[in-house]
Amino acid sequence: AEKKADEEIVPDKKKMSENAKKADSETKQQDDFSDSEKVCKKMQIKNHTVSADPMSVTQYAKVKNALSSDINYLANSLKRLFEEDTDEYVPFTSGRYDVMRGSVGKTAKIFNKKRVPVDRADMAVLLAVDNSGSMNDFNNIQNAVCAAVVIAEACEKLKISVYIMGFTREPRQFVPWRHSKEQLSSIIKMRATGGTDDALAIKFAREIISRVNSEHKFVFVLSDGYGSPQEMKEEVKKTRKTADVFAVGLGNIGTEYFKSVYGQDFLHMENTKGLAKELSKKLIKLVKRTGR
C-alpha cells in the first residue's frame, strides 16, 4: 500500500516534458509576415517590418502593467457581449407550435423558430496607427501606442486575431496575424516621423484583413487626422465592403476630418484618460451592429 501511495505522487515526467515543450513552442511561435510581403509585392511597395528586441520587451511590459486596468475593462466588456450569444426563439407564422401564444388567439405568429446565435467572438481586428511627424504634437504618438496596447492585449485575452501596422508615406508592419508574444512589444518602437499617405494605408489594411476568414472584421485607425480626406473617404468606403472601419482621433484637434471620412464611426480622445470606457461603448455598438 505504501509503495502504491509513493508511486501516485511521483510526477509524470514525460507529460511534464510534453507540456513544457508545448508551452515553449507557443512562446516561440514564428512571426509570419508573409501576408504583408504578398500585399506589398502586389502594391509595388517595400515591406517594412519591425522586430521586437529585449529592450522593447522590457518597456512593453512596463506599459502593459500600467494599463492593466484599462486592458481588463475592455476585455471584460467584450467578454460579456460575447456571452450574450445564446440560443433564442423568436415568433414566426410557421415552425414549432407555441401553446401559450396559440391560446391567446390574437396573433398569427404562434410558432417558434430557433435562431442560431451570432458568434461575435469570431472576429479579426486590424490596427492602423499613424506614425507621421505630426503625431509628435500633444504626445499623440505615445497616446496612440497606449491605445494600441490596450486594444491588442484585450484581443489577446479573448483570443481575437489582431494585426498592427503603422503608416507614414508607406505602411510599416509591427504585429502580423500569426505572431509570438514577444512581437507585440514591437509596438513600443513606433516613432512619429515623415509625411503620411492615409489613403494608401487604408488600402493596404483592406488587402491584409481580406486574407483572414473571421466572420466579423474591423479596421481601427488611430490618427491625428491630418491627411487626404477625399481620397481617404473613397478608400474607407471601399474597405467597408470587407470590414467595419472605425477611427480614434487623438489630440487637441478638430473633428471635421473624421466626420467627413468616418461619419459617426469615430471617437475623439485628447489623451488616453478614460480610453477603455469610451472605447468599450463604441466597440460594443459596432459589434452589435455587425452581429445582427
C-alpha atoms as a PDB file:
ATOM      1  CA  ALA A   1       0.000   0.000   0.000  1.00  0.00           C
ATOM      2  CA  GLU A   2       2.889   2.332   0.874  1.00  0.00           C
ATOM      3  CA  LYS A   3       4.573   1.609  -2.462  1.00  0.00           C
ATOM      4  CA  LYS A   4       1.363   2.408  -4.332  1.00  0.00           C
ATOM      5  CA  ALA A   5       0.981   5.676  -2.469  1.00  0.00           C
ATOM      6  CA  ASP A   6       4.577   6.585  -3.310  1.00  0.00           C
ATOM      7  CA  GLU A   7       4.005   5.813  -6.980  1.00  0.00           C
ATOM      8  CA  GLU A   8       0.914   8.012  -7.102  1.00  0.00           C
ATOM      9  CA  ILE A   9       2.785  11.135  -6.046  1.00  0.00           C
ATOM     10  CA  VAL A  10       5.664  10.653  -8.493  1.00  0.00           C
ATOM     11  CA  PRO A  11       5.307  13.313 -11.224  1.00  0.00           C
ATOM     12  CA  ASP A  12       4.643  12.166 -14.750  1.00  0.00           C
ATOM     13  CA  LYS A  13       7.945  13.397 -16.155  1.00  0.00           C
ATOM     14  CA  LYS A  14       7.013  12.519 -19.720  1.00  0.00           C
ATOM     15  CA  LYS A  15       3.789  14.516 -19.527  1.00  0.00           C
ATOM     16  CA  MET A  16       5.574  17.421 -17.849  1.00  0.00           C
ATOM     17  CA  SER A  17       8.165  17.422 -20.612  1.00  0.00           C
ATOM     18  CA  GLU A  18       5.485  17.423 -23.313  1.00  0.00           C
ATOM     19  CA  ASN A  19       3.655  20.310 -21.641  1.00  0.00           C
ATOM     20  CA  ALA A  20       6.887  22.263 -21.312  1.00  0.00           C
ATOM     21  CA  LYS A  21       7.676  21.752 -24.985  1.00  0.00           C
ATOM     22  CA  LYS A  22       4.156  22.842 -25.955  1.00  0.00           C
ATOM     23  CA  ALA A  23       4.392  25.996 -23.853  1.00  0.00           C
ATOM     24  CA  ASP A  24       7.836  26.721 -25.242  1.00  0.00           C
ATOM     25  CA  SER A  25       6.644  26.302 -28.835  1.00  0.00           C
ATOM     26  CA  GLU A  26       3.717  28.649 -28.210  1.00  0.00           C
ATOM     27  CA  THR A  27       6.051  31.265 -26.762  1.00  0.00           C
ATOM     28  CA  LYS A  28       8.482  30.849 -29.646  1.00  0.00           C
ATOM     29  CA  GLN A  29       5.812  30.943 -32.320  1.00  0.00           C
ATOM     30  CA  GLN A  30       7.270  32.265 -35.538  1.00  0.00           C
ATOM     31  CA  ASP A  31       6.235  35.740 -36.645  1.00  0.00           C
ATOM     32  CA  ASP A  32       4.718  35.364 -40.094  1.00  0.00           C
ATOM     33  CA  PHE A  33       4.912  38.465 -42.277  1.00  0.00           C
ATOM     34  CA  SER A  34       4.140  36.533 -45.465  1.00  0.00           C
ATOM     35  CA  ASP A  35       0.768  38.277 -45.902  1.00  0.00           C
ATOM     36  CA  SER A  36       2.324  41.747 -45.865  1.00  0.00           C
ATOM     37  CA  GLU A  37       5.069  40.550 -48.188  1.00  0.00           C
ATOM     38  CA  LYS A  38       2.474  39.402 -50.735  1.00  0.00           C
ATOM     39  CA  VAL A  39       0.410  42.579 -50.421  1.00  0.00           C
ATOM     40  CA  CYS A  40       3.483  44.806 -50.738  1.00  0.00           C
ATOM     41  CA  LYS A  41       4.533  42.931 -53.857  1.00  0.00           C
ATOM     42  CA  LYS A  42       1.031  43.359 -55.295  1.00  0.00           C
ATOM     43  CA  MET A  43       1.005  47.094 -54.483  1.00  0.00           C
ATOM     44  CA  GLN A  44       4.661  47.514 -55.537  1.00  0.00           C
ATOM     45  CA  ILE A  45       5.832  48.990 -52.241  1.00  0.00           C
ATOM     46  CA  LYS A  46       8.548  47.968 -49.778  1.00  0.00           C
ATOM     47  CA  ASN A  47       7.675  45.537 -46.980  1.00  0.00           C
ATOM     48  CA  HIS A  48       8.834  47.458 -43.877  1.00  0.00           C
ATOM     49  CA  THR A  49       8.830  45.101 -40.864  1.00  0.00           C
ATOM     50  CA  VAL A  50       9.782  45.987 -37.289  1.00  0.00           C
ATOM     51  CA  SER A  51      11.178  43.316 -34.970  1.00  0.00           C
ATOM     52  CA  ALA A  52      10.994  43.108 -31.189  1.00  0.00           C
ATOM     53  CA  ASP A  53      14.167  43.143 -29.087  1.00  0.00           C
ATOM     54  CA  PRO A  54      14.985  42.670 -25.368  1.00  0.00           C
ATOM     55  CA  MET A  55      14.685  46.404 -24.646  1.00  0.00           C
ATOM     56  CA  SER A  56      11.261  46.690 -26.297  1.00  0.00           C
ATOM     57  CA  VAL A  57      10.065  43.608 -24.387  1.00  0.00           C
ATOM     58  CA  THR A  58      11.050  45.253 -21.087  1.00  0.00           C
ATOM     59  CA  GLN A  59       9.487  48.614 -21.977  1.00  0.00           C
ATOM     60  CA  TYR A  60       6.312  46.973 -23.249  1.00  0.00           C
ATOM     61  CA  ALA A  61       5.899  45.018 -20.010  1.00  0.00           C
ATOM     62  CA  LYS A  62       6.003  48.270 -18.033  1.00  0.00           C
ATOM     63  CA  VAL A  63       3.416  49.972 -20.259  1.00  0.00           C
ATOM     64  CA  LYS A  64       1.193  46.895 -20.231  1.00  0.00           C
ATOM     65  CA  ASN A  65       1.334  46.762 -16.430  1.00  0.00           C
ATOM     66  CA  ALA A  66       0.447  50.474 -16.159  1.00  0.00           C
ATOM     67  CA  LEU A  67      -2.544  49.943 -18.469  1.00  0.00           C
ATOM     68  CA  SER A  68      -3.707  46.646 -16.931  1.00  0.00           C
ATOM     69  CA  SER A  69      -6.963  48.079 -15.546  1.00  0.00           C
ATOM     70  CA  ASP A  70      -7.912  49.514 -18.967  1.00  0.00           C
ATOM     71  CA  ILE A  71      -6.990  46.244 -20.684  1.00  0.00           C
ATOM     72  CA  ASN A  72      -9.130  44.218 -18.272  1.00  0.00           C
ATOM     73  CA  TYR A  73     -12.033  46.665 -18.559  1.00  0.00           C
ATOM     74  CA  LEU A  74     -12.133  46.398 -22.353  1.00  0.00           C
ATOM     75  CA  ALA A  75     -11.625  42.616 -22.355  1.00  0.00           C
ATOM     76  CA  ASN A  76     -14.373  42.055 -19.768  1.00  0.00           C
ATOM     77  CA  SER A  77     -16.796  44.353 -21.599  1.00  0.00           C
ATOM     78  CA  LEU A  78     -16.337  42.399 -24.826  1.00  0.00           C
ATOM     79  CA  LYS A  79     -16.462  39.078 -22.980  1.00  0.00           C
ATOM     80  CA  ARG A  80     -19.871  39.960 -21.527  1.00  0.00           C
ATOM     81  CA  LEU A  81     -21.067  40.848 -25.004  1.00  0.00           C
ATOM     82  CA  PHE A  82     -19.856  37.517 -26.407  1.00  0.00           C
ATOM     83  CA  GLU A  83     -21.624  35.658 -23.591  1.00  0.00           C
ATOM     84  CA  GLU A  84     -24.935  37.084 -24.835  1.00  0.00           C
ATOM     85  CA  ASP A  85     -24.642  34.749 -27.834  1.00  0.00           C
ATOM     86  CA  THR A  86     -27.200  32.179 -26.646  1.00  0.00           C
ATOM     87  CA  ASP A  87     -29.858  30.244 -28.468  1.00  0.00           C
ATOM     88  CA  GLU A  88     -33.079  32.218 -28.724  1.00  0.00           C
ATOM     89  CA  TYR A  89     -36.566  31.519 -30.027  1.00  0.00           C
ATOM     90  CA  VAL A  90     -38.499  34.127 -31.962  1.00  0.00           C
ATOM     91  CA  PRO A  91     -42.170  34.074 -33.093  1.00  0.00           C
ATOM     92  CA  PHE A  92     -42.956  33.131 -36.693  1.00  0.00           C
ATOM     93  CA  THR A  93     -46.041  32.117 -38.644  1.00  0.00           C
ATOM     94  CA  SER A  94     -44.604  28.623 -39.096  1.00  0.00           C
ATOM     95  CA  GLY A  95     -42.305  26.381 -37.090  1.00  0.00           C
ATOM     96  CA  ARG A  96     -42.704  24.803 -33.635  1.00  0.00           C
ATOM     97  CA  TYR A  97     -46.163  25.402 -32.136  1.00  0.00           C
ATOM     98  CA  ASP A  98     -46.198  27.580 -29.002  1.00  0.00           C
ATOM     99  CA  VAL A  99     -49.119  26.557 -26.743  1.00  0.00           C
ATOM    100  CA  MET A 100     -49.150  29.761 -24.704  1.00  0.00           C
ATOM    101  CA  ARG A 101     -49.037  32.060 -27.716  1.00  0.00           C
ATOM    102  CA  GLY A 102     -51.576  29.949 -29.595  1.00  0.00           C
ATOM    103  CA  SER A 103     -54.071  30.117 -26.726  1.00  0.00           C
ATOM    104  CA  VAL A 104     -54.139  33.917 -26.831  1.00  0.00           C
ATOM    105  CA  GLY A 105     -55.708  33.845 -30.261  1.00  0.00           C
ATOM    106  CA  LYS A 106     -54.724  37.385 -31.199  1.00  0.00           C
ATOM    107  CA  THR A 107     -51.629  36.752 -33.314  1.00  0.00           C
ATOM    108  CA  ALA A 108     -50.754  34.761 -36.392  1.00  0.00           C
ATOM    109  CA  LYS A 109     -47.238  34.273 -35.034  1.00  0.00           C
ATOM    110  CA  ILE A 110     -47.990  31.182 -32.945  1.00  0.00           C
ATOM    111  CA  PHE A 111     -44.888  29.195 -33.860  1.00  0.00           C
ATOM    112  CA  ASN A 112     -41.289  29.318 -32.620  1.00  0.00           C
ATOM    113  CA  LYS A 113     -38.169  29.036 -34.703  1.00  0.00           C
ATOM    114  CA  LYS A 114     -34.702  28.665 -33.230  1.00  0.00           C
ATOM    115  CA  ARG A 115     -32.361  31.463 -34.252  1.00  0.00           C
ATOM    116  CA  VAL A 116     -28.739  30.382 -34.406  1.00  0.00           C
ATOM    117  CA  PRO A 117     -26.662  32.622 -32.116  1.00  0.00           C
ATOM    118  CA  VAL A 118     -24.265  35.048 -33.742  1.00  0.00           C
ATOM    119  CA  ASP A 119     -20.625  34.208 -32.999  1.00  0.00           C
ATOM    120  CA  ARG A 120     -19.488  37.725 -32.255  1.00  0.00           C
ATOM    121  CA  ALA A 121     -16.187  36.429 -30.886  1.00  0.00           C
ATOM    122  CA  ASP A 122     -15.195  35.161 -34.339  1.00  0.00           C
ATOM    123  CA  MET A 123     -13.512  38.403 -35.299  1.00  0.00           C
ATOM    124  CA  ALA A 124     -10.313  39.898 -36.602  1.00  0.00           C
ATOM    125  CA  VAL A 125      -9.030  43.348 -35.646  1.00  0.00           C
ATOM    126  CA  LEU A 126      -6.508  45.354 -37.634  1.00  0.00           C
ATOM    127  CA  LEU A 127      -4.964  48.446 -36.020  1.00  0.00           C
ATOM    128  CA  ALA A 128      -3.538  51.079 -38.358  1.00  0.00           C
ATOM    129  CA  VAL A 129      -1.554  53.620 -36.321  1.00  0.00           C
ATOM    130  CA  ASP A 130      -0.485  56.978 -37.751  1.00  0.00           C
ATOM    131  CA  ASN A 131       3.319  57.261 -37.412  1.00  0.00           C
ATOM    132  CA  SER A 132       3.701  60.541 -39.334  1.00  0.00           C
ATOM    133  CA  GLY A 133       5.647  63.524 -37.989  1.00  0.00           C
ATOM    134  CA  SER A 134       2.550  65.453 -36.889  1.00  0.00           C
ATOM    135  CA  MET A 135       1.894  62.725 -34.304  1.00  0.00           C
ATOM    136  CA  ASN A 136       4.714  64.261 -32.239  1.00  0.00           C
ATOM    137  CA  ASP A 137       2.301  67.054 -31.256  1.00  0.00           C
ATOM    138  CA  PHE A 138       0.458  66.728 -27.913  1.00  0.00           C
ATOM    139  CA  ASN A 139       2.187  63.369 -27.220  1.00  0.00           C
ATOM    140  CA  ASN A 140      -0.133  61.809 -29.792  1.00  0.00           C
ATOM    141  CA  ILE A 141       2.267  59.017 -30.728  1.00  0.00           C
ATOM    142  CA  GLN A 142       2.567  57.957 -27.074  1.00  0.00           C
ATOM    143  CA  ASN A 143      -1.214  58.054 -26.711  1.00  0.00           C
ATOM    144  CA  ALA A 144      -1.570  56.016 -29.909  1.00  0.00           C
ATOM    145  CA  VAL A 145       0.868  53.409 -28.587  1.00  0.00           C
ATOM    146  CA  CYS A 146      -1.058  53.174 -25.301  1.00  0.00           C
ATOM    147  CA  ALA A 147      -4.348  52.794 -27.170  1.00  0.00           C
ATOM    148  CA  ALA A 148      -2.809  50.087 -29.366  1.00  0.00           C
ATOM    149  CA  VAL A 149      -1.522  48.202 -26.320  1.00  0.00           C
ATOM    150  CA  VAL A 150      -4.963  48.285 -24.659  1.00  0.00           C
ATOM    151  CA  ILE A 151      -6.750  47.006 -27.773  1.00  0.00           C
ATOM    152  CA  ALA A 152      -4.093  44.423 -28.654  1.00  0.00           C
ATOM    153  CA  GLU A 153      -3.893  42.965 -25.141  1.00  0.00           C
ATOM    154  CA  ALA A 154      -7.690  42.833 -24.774  1.00  0.00           C
ATOM    155  CA  CYS A 155      -7.812  40.930 -28.078  1.00  0.00           C
ATOM    156  CA  GLU A 156      -5.069  38.579 -26.890  1.00  0.00           C
ATOM    157  CA  LYS A 157      -7.034  37.810 -23.707  1.00  0.00           C
ATOM    158  CA  LEU A 158     -10.085  36.858 -25.771  1.00  0.00           C
ATOM    159  CA  LYS A 159      -8.063  35.061 -28.475  1.00  0.00           C
ATOM    160  CA  ILE A 160      -9.198  37.539 -31.130  1.00  0.00           C
ATOM    161  CA  SER A 161      -6.933  37.734 -34.170  1.00  0.00           C
ATOM    162  CA  VAL A 162      -5.059  41.037 -34.239  1.00  0.00           C
ATOM    163  CA  TYR A 163      -2.739  42.723 -36.746  1.00  0.00           C
ATOM    164  CA  ILE A 164      -0.903  46.000 -36.068  1.00  0.00           C
ATOM    165  CA  MET A 165       0.590  48.293 -38.676  1.00  0.00           C
ATOM    166  CA  GLY A 166       1.916  51.837 -38.649  1.00  0.00           C
ATOM    167  CA  PHE A 167       1.859  54.212 -41.568  1.00  0.00           C
ATOM    168  CA  THR A 168       3.724  57.230 -42.875  1.00  0.00           C
ATOM    169  CA  ARG A 169       4.384  57.532 -46.605  1.00  0.00           C
ATOM    170  CA  GLU A 170       4.294  53.728 -46.664  1.00  0.00           C
ATOM    171  CA  PRO A 171       2.933  51.114 -44.257  1.00  0.00           C
ATOM    172  CA  ARG A 172       5.113  49.612 -41.530  1.00  0.00           C
ATOM    173  CA  GLN A 173       4.430  46.114 -40.197  1.00  0.00           C
ATOM    174  CA  PHE A 174       4.678  45.587 -36.431  1.00  0.00           C
ATOM    175  CA  VAL A 175       2.459  42.624 -35.483  1.00  0.00           C
ATOM    176  CA  PRO A 176       1.302  40.083 -38.122  1.00  0.00           C
ATOM    177  CA  TRP A 177      -1.746  37.806 -37.724  1.00  0.00           C
ATOM    178  CA  ARG A 178       0.488  34.937 -36.621  1.00  0.00           C
ATOM    179  CA  HIS A 179       2.850  36.354 -34.036  1.00  0.00           C
ATOM    180  CA  SER A 180       4.792  35.497 -30.911  1.00  0.00           C
ATOM    181  CA  LYS A 181       4.064  37.137 -27.572  1.00  0.00           C
ATOM    182  CA  GLU A 182       7.366  38.959 -27.821  1.00  0.00           C
ATOM    183  CA  GLN A 183       6.487  40.537 -31.165  1.00  0.00           C
ATOM    184  CA  LEU A 184       3.669  42.523 -29.535  1.00  0.00           C
ATOM    185  CA  SER A 185       6.373  44.589 -27.831  1.00  0.00           C
ATOM    186  CA  SER A 186       7.431  45.980 -31.217  1.00  0.00           C
ATOM    187  CA  ILE A 187       4.557  48.482 -30.837  1.00  0.00           C
ATOM    188  CA  ILE A 188       6.747  50.351 -28.333  1.00  0.00           C
ATOM    189  CA  LYS A 189       9.184  51.115 -31.166  1.00  0.00           C
ATOM    190  CA  MET A 190       6.668  53.278 -33.049  1.00  0.00           C
ATOM    191  CA  ARG A 191       8.097  56.721 -33.833  1.00  0.00           C
ATOM    192  CA  ALA A 192       6.492  59.793 -35.388  1.00  0.00           C
ATOM    193  CA  THR A 193       8.426  60.915 -38.450  1.00  0.00           C
ATOM    194  CA  GLY A 194       7.932  61.977 -42.050  1.00  0.00           C
ATOM    195  CA  GLY A 195       4.807  62.581 -44.093  1.00  0.00           C
ATOM    196  CA  THR A 196       1.659  60.489 -44.396  1.00  0.00           C
ATOM    197  CA  ASP A 197      -0.382  58.677 -47.000  1.00  0.00           C
ATOM    198  CA  ASP A 198      -3.501  57.621 -45.119  1.00  0.00           C
ATOM    199  CA  ALA A 199      -5.326  56.534 -48.279  1.00  0.00           C
ATOM    200  CA  LEU A 200      -2.523  54.093 -49.128  1.00  0.00           C
ATOM    201  CA  ALA A 201      -2.610  52.842 -45.539  1.00  0.00           C
ATOM    202  CA  ILE A 202      -6.317  52.021 -45.568  1.00  0.00           C
ATOM    203  CA  LYS A 203      -5.981  50.384 -48.983  1.00  0.00           C
ATOM    204  CA  PHE A 204      -3.153  48.241 -47.589  1.00  0.00           C
ATOM    205  CA  ALA A 205      -5.232  47.425 -44.480  1.00  0.00           C
ATOM    206  CA  ARG A 206      -8.107  46.292 -46.706  1.00  0.00           C
ATOM    207  CA  GLU A 207      -5.841  43.886 -48.550  1.00  0.00           C
ATOM    208  CA  ILE A 208      -4.429  42.477 -45.299  1.00  0.00           C
ATOM    209  CA  ILE A 209      -7.748  41.962 -43.495  1.00  0.00           C
ATOM    210  CA  SER A 210      -9.315  40.338 -46.537  1.00  0.00           C
ATOM    211  CA  ARG A 211      -6.822  37.481 -46.038  1.00  0.00           C
ATOM    212  CA  VAL A 212      -8.412  36.247 -42.789  1.00  0.00           C
ATOM    213  CA  ASN A 213     -11.581  34.150 -42.606  1.00  0.00           C
ATOM    214  CA  SER A 214     -13.146  35.641 -39.476  1.00  0.00           C
ATOM    215  CA  GLU A 215     -16.884  36.304 -39.590  1.00  0.00           C
ATOM    216  CA  HIS A 216     -16.516  39.871 -38.292  1.00  0.00           C
ATOM    217  CA  LYS A 217     -13.672  42.128 -39.406  1.00  0.00           C
ATOM    218  CA  PHE A 218     -12.704  45.502 -38.004  1.00  0.00           C
ATOM    219  CA  VAL A 219     -10.166  48.107 -39.098  1.00  0.00           C
ATOM    220  CA  PHE A 220      -9.312  50.660 -36.395  1.00  0.00           C
ATOM    221  CA  VAL A 221      -7.387  53.766 -37.432  1.00  0.00           C
ATOM    222  CA  LEU A 222      -5.542  55.737 -34.722  1.00  0.00           C
ATOM    223  CA  SER A 223      -4.575  59.151 -36.067  1.00  0.00           C
ATOM    224  CA  ASP A 224      -4.473  62.931 -35.583  1.00  0.00           C
ATOM    225  CA  GLY A 225      -6.472  63.313 -38.780  1.00  0.00           C
ATOM    226  CA  TYR A 226      -4.012  65.198 -40.986  1.00  0.00           C
ATOM    227  CA  GLY A 227      -4.284  63.547 -44.372  1.00  0.00           C
ATOM    228  CA  SER A 228      -6.186  63.495 -47.657  1.00  0.00           C
ATOM    229  CA  PRO A 229      -9.892  63.453 -46.668  1.00  0.00           C
ATOM    230  CA  GLN A 230     -11.364  62.948 -50.142  1.00  0.00           C
ATOM    231  CA  GLU A 231      -9.044  60.075 -51.104  1.00  0.00           C
ATOM    232  CA  MET A 232      -9.375  58.576 -47.642  1.00  0.00           C
ATOM    233  CA  LYS A 233     -13.170  58.770 -47.782  1.00  0.00           C
ATOM    234  CA  GLU A 234     -13.173  56.756 -51.004  1.00  0.00           C
ATOM    235  CA  GLU A 235     -10.823  54.104 -49.613  1.00  0.00           C
ATOM    236  CA  VAL A 236     -12.831  53.808 -46.380  1.00  0.00           C
ATOM    237  CA  LYS A 237     -15.996  53.336 -48.444  1.00  0.00           C
ATOM    238  CA  LYS A 238     -14.351  50.504 -50.375  1.00  0.00           C
ATOM    239  CA  THR A 239     -12.960  48.932 -47.204  1.00  0.00           C
ATOM    240  CA  ARG A 240     -16.392  48.891 -45.554  1.00  0.00           C
ATOM    241  CA  LYS A 241     -17.449  46.284 -48.091  1.00  0.00           C
ATOM    242  CA  THR A 242     -14.962  43.951 -46.374  1.00  0.00           C
ATOM    243  CA  ALA A 243     -14.765  45.221 -42.786  1.00  0.00           C
ATOM    244  CA  ASP A 244     -16.161  47.778 -40.362  1.00  0.00           C
ATOM    245  CA  VAL A 245     -13.925  50.837 -40.198  1.00  0.00           C
ATOM    246  CA  PHE A 246     -13.611  52.931 -37.044  1.00  0.00           C
ATOM    247  CA  ALA A 247     -11.234  55.737 -36.062  1.00  0.00           C
ATOM    248  CA  VAL A 248      -9.817  57.166 -32.859  1.00  0.00           C
ATOM    249  CA  GLY A 249      -8.885  60.822 -33.311  1.00  0.00           C
ATOM    250  CA  LEU A 250      -6.023  61.722 -30.968  1.00  0.00           C
ATOM    251  CA  GLY A 251      -5.001  65.070 -29.517  1.00  0.00           C
ATOM    252  CA  ASN A 252      -6.299  68.617 -29.319  1.00  0.00           C
ATOM    253  CA  ILE A 253      -7.607  68.589 -32.871  1.00  0.00           C
ATOM    254  CA  GLY A 254     -10.687  69.481 -34.869  1.00  0.00           C
ATOM    255  CA  THR A 255     -13.059  66.660 -35.813  1.00  0.00           C
ATOM    256  CA  GLU A 256     -14.115  67.842 -39.285  1.00  0.00           C
ATOM    257  CA  TYR A 257     -11.724  65.409 -40.989  1.00  0.00           C
ATOM    258  CA  PHE A 258     -13.079  62.452 -39.012  1.00  0.00           C
ATOM    259  CA  LYS A 259     -16.723  63.384 -39.603  1.00  0.00           C
ATOM    260  CA  SER A 260     -16.030  63.723 -43.321  1.00  0.00           C
ATOM    261  CA  VAL A 261     -14.200  60.407 -43.629  1.00  0.00           C
ATOM    262  CA  TYR A 262     -15.836  58.151 -41.000  1.00  0.00           C
ATOM    263  CA  GLY A 263     -19.261  59.682 -40.393  1.00  0.00           C
ATOM    264  CA  GLN A 264     -20.257  58.775 -36.824  1.00  0.00           C
ATOM    265  CA  ASP A 265     -17.806  55.895 -36.550  1.00  0.00           C
ATOM    266  CA  PHE A 266     -15.040  57.710 -34.689  1.00  0.00           C
ATOM    267  CA  LEU A 267     -14.034  58.589 -31.161  1.00  0.00           C
ATOM    268  CA  HIS A 268     -12.164  61.770 -30.232  1.00  0.00           C
ATOM    269  CA  MET A 269      -9.694  61.441 -27.336  1.00  0.00           C
ATOM    270  CA  GLU A 270      -7.339  64.264 -26.320  1.00  0.00           C
ATOM    271  CA  ASN A 271      -5.428  61.757 -24.173  1.00  0.00           C
ATOM    272  CA  THR A 272      -5.830  58.168 -23.006  1.00  0.00           C
ATOM    273  CA  LYS A 273      -7.718  59.051 -19.806  1.00  0.00           C
ATOM    274  CA  GLY A 274     -10.999  57.137 -19.875  1.00  0.00           C
ATOM    275  CA  LEU A 275      -9.992  55.447 -23.156  1.00  0.00           C
ATOM    276  CA  ALA A 276     -11.087  51.926 -22.175  1.00  0.00           C
ATOM    277  CA  LYS A 277     -14.555  53.037 -21.074  1.00  0.00           C
ATOM    278  CA  GLU A 278     -15.264  55.184 -24.127  1.00  0.00           C
ATOM    279  CA  LEU A 279     -13.729  52.671 -26.497  1.00  0.00           C
ATOM    280  CA  SER A 280     -15.809  49.881 -24.955  1.00  0.00           C
ATOM    281  CA  LYS A 281     -19.031  51.804 -25.617  1.00  0.00           C
ATOM    282  CA  LYS A 282     -18.133  52.388 -29.248  1.00  0.00           C
ATOM    283  CA  LEU A 283     -16.846  48.857 -29.874  1.00  0.00           C
ATOM    284  CA  ILE A 284     -19.894  47.238 -28.309  1.00  0.00           C
ATOM    285  CA  LYS A 285     -22.169  49.290 -30.580  1.00  0.00           C
ATOM    286  CA  LEU A 286     -20.076  48.313 -33.594  1.00  0.00           C
ATOM    287  CA  VAL A 287     -20.017  44.613 -32.690  1.00  0.00           C
ATOM    288  CA  LYS A 288     -23.760  44.545 -32.006  1.00  0.00           C
ATOM    289  CA  ARG A 289     -24.472  46.302 -35.268  1.00  0.00           C
ATOM    290  CA  THR A 290     -22.273  43.878 -37.182  1.00  0.00           C
ATOM    291  CA  GLY A 291     -23.531  40.852 -35.248  1.00  0.00           C
ATOM    292  CA  ARG A 292     -27.194  41.397 -36.116  1.00  0.00           C
END
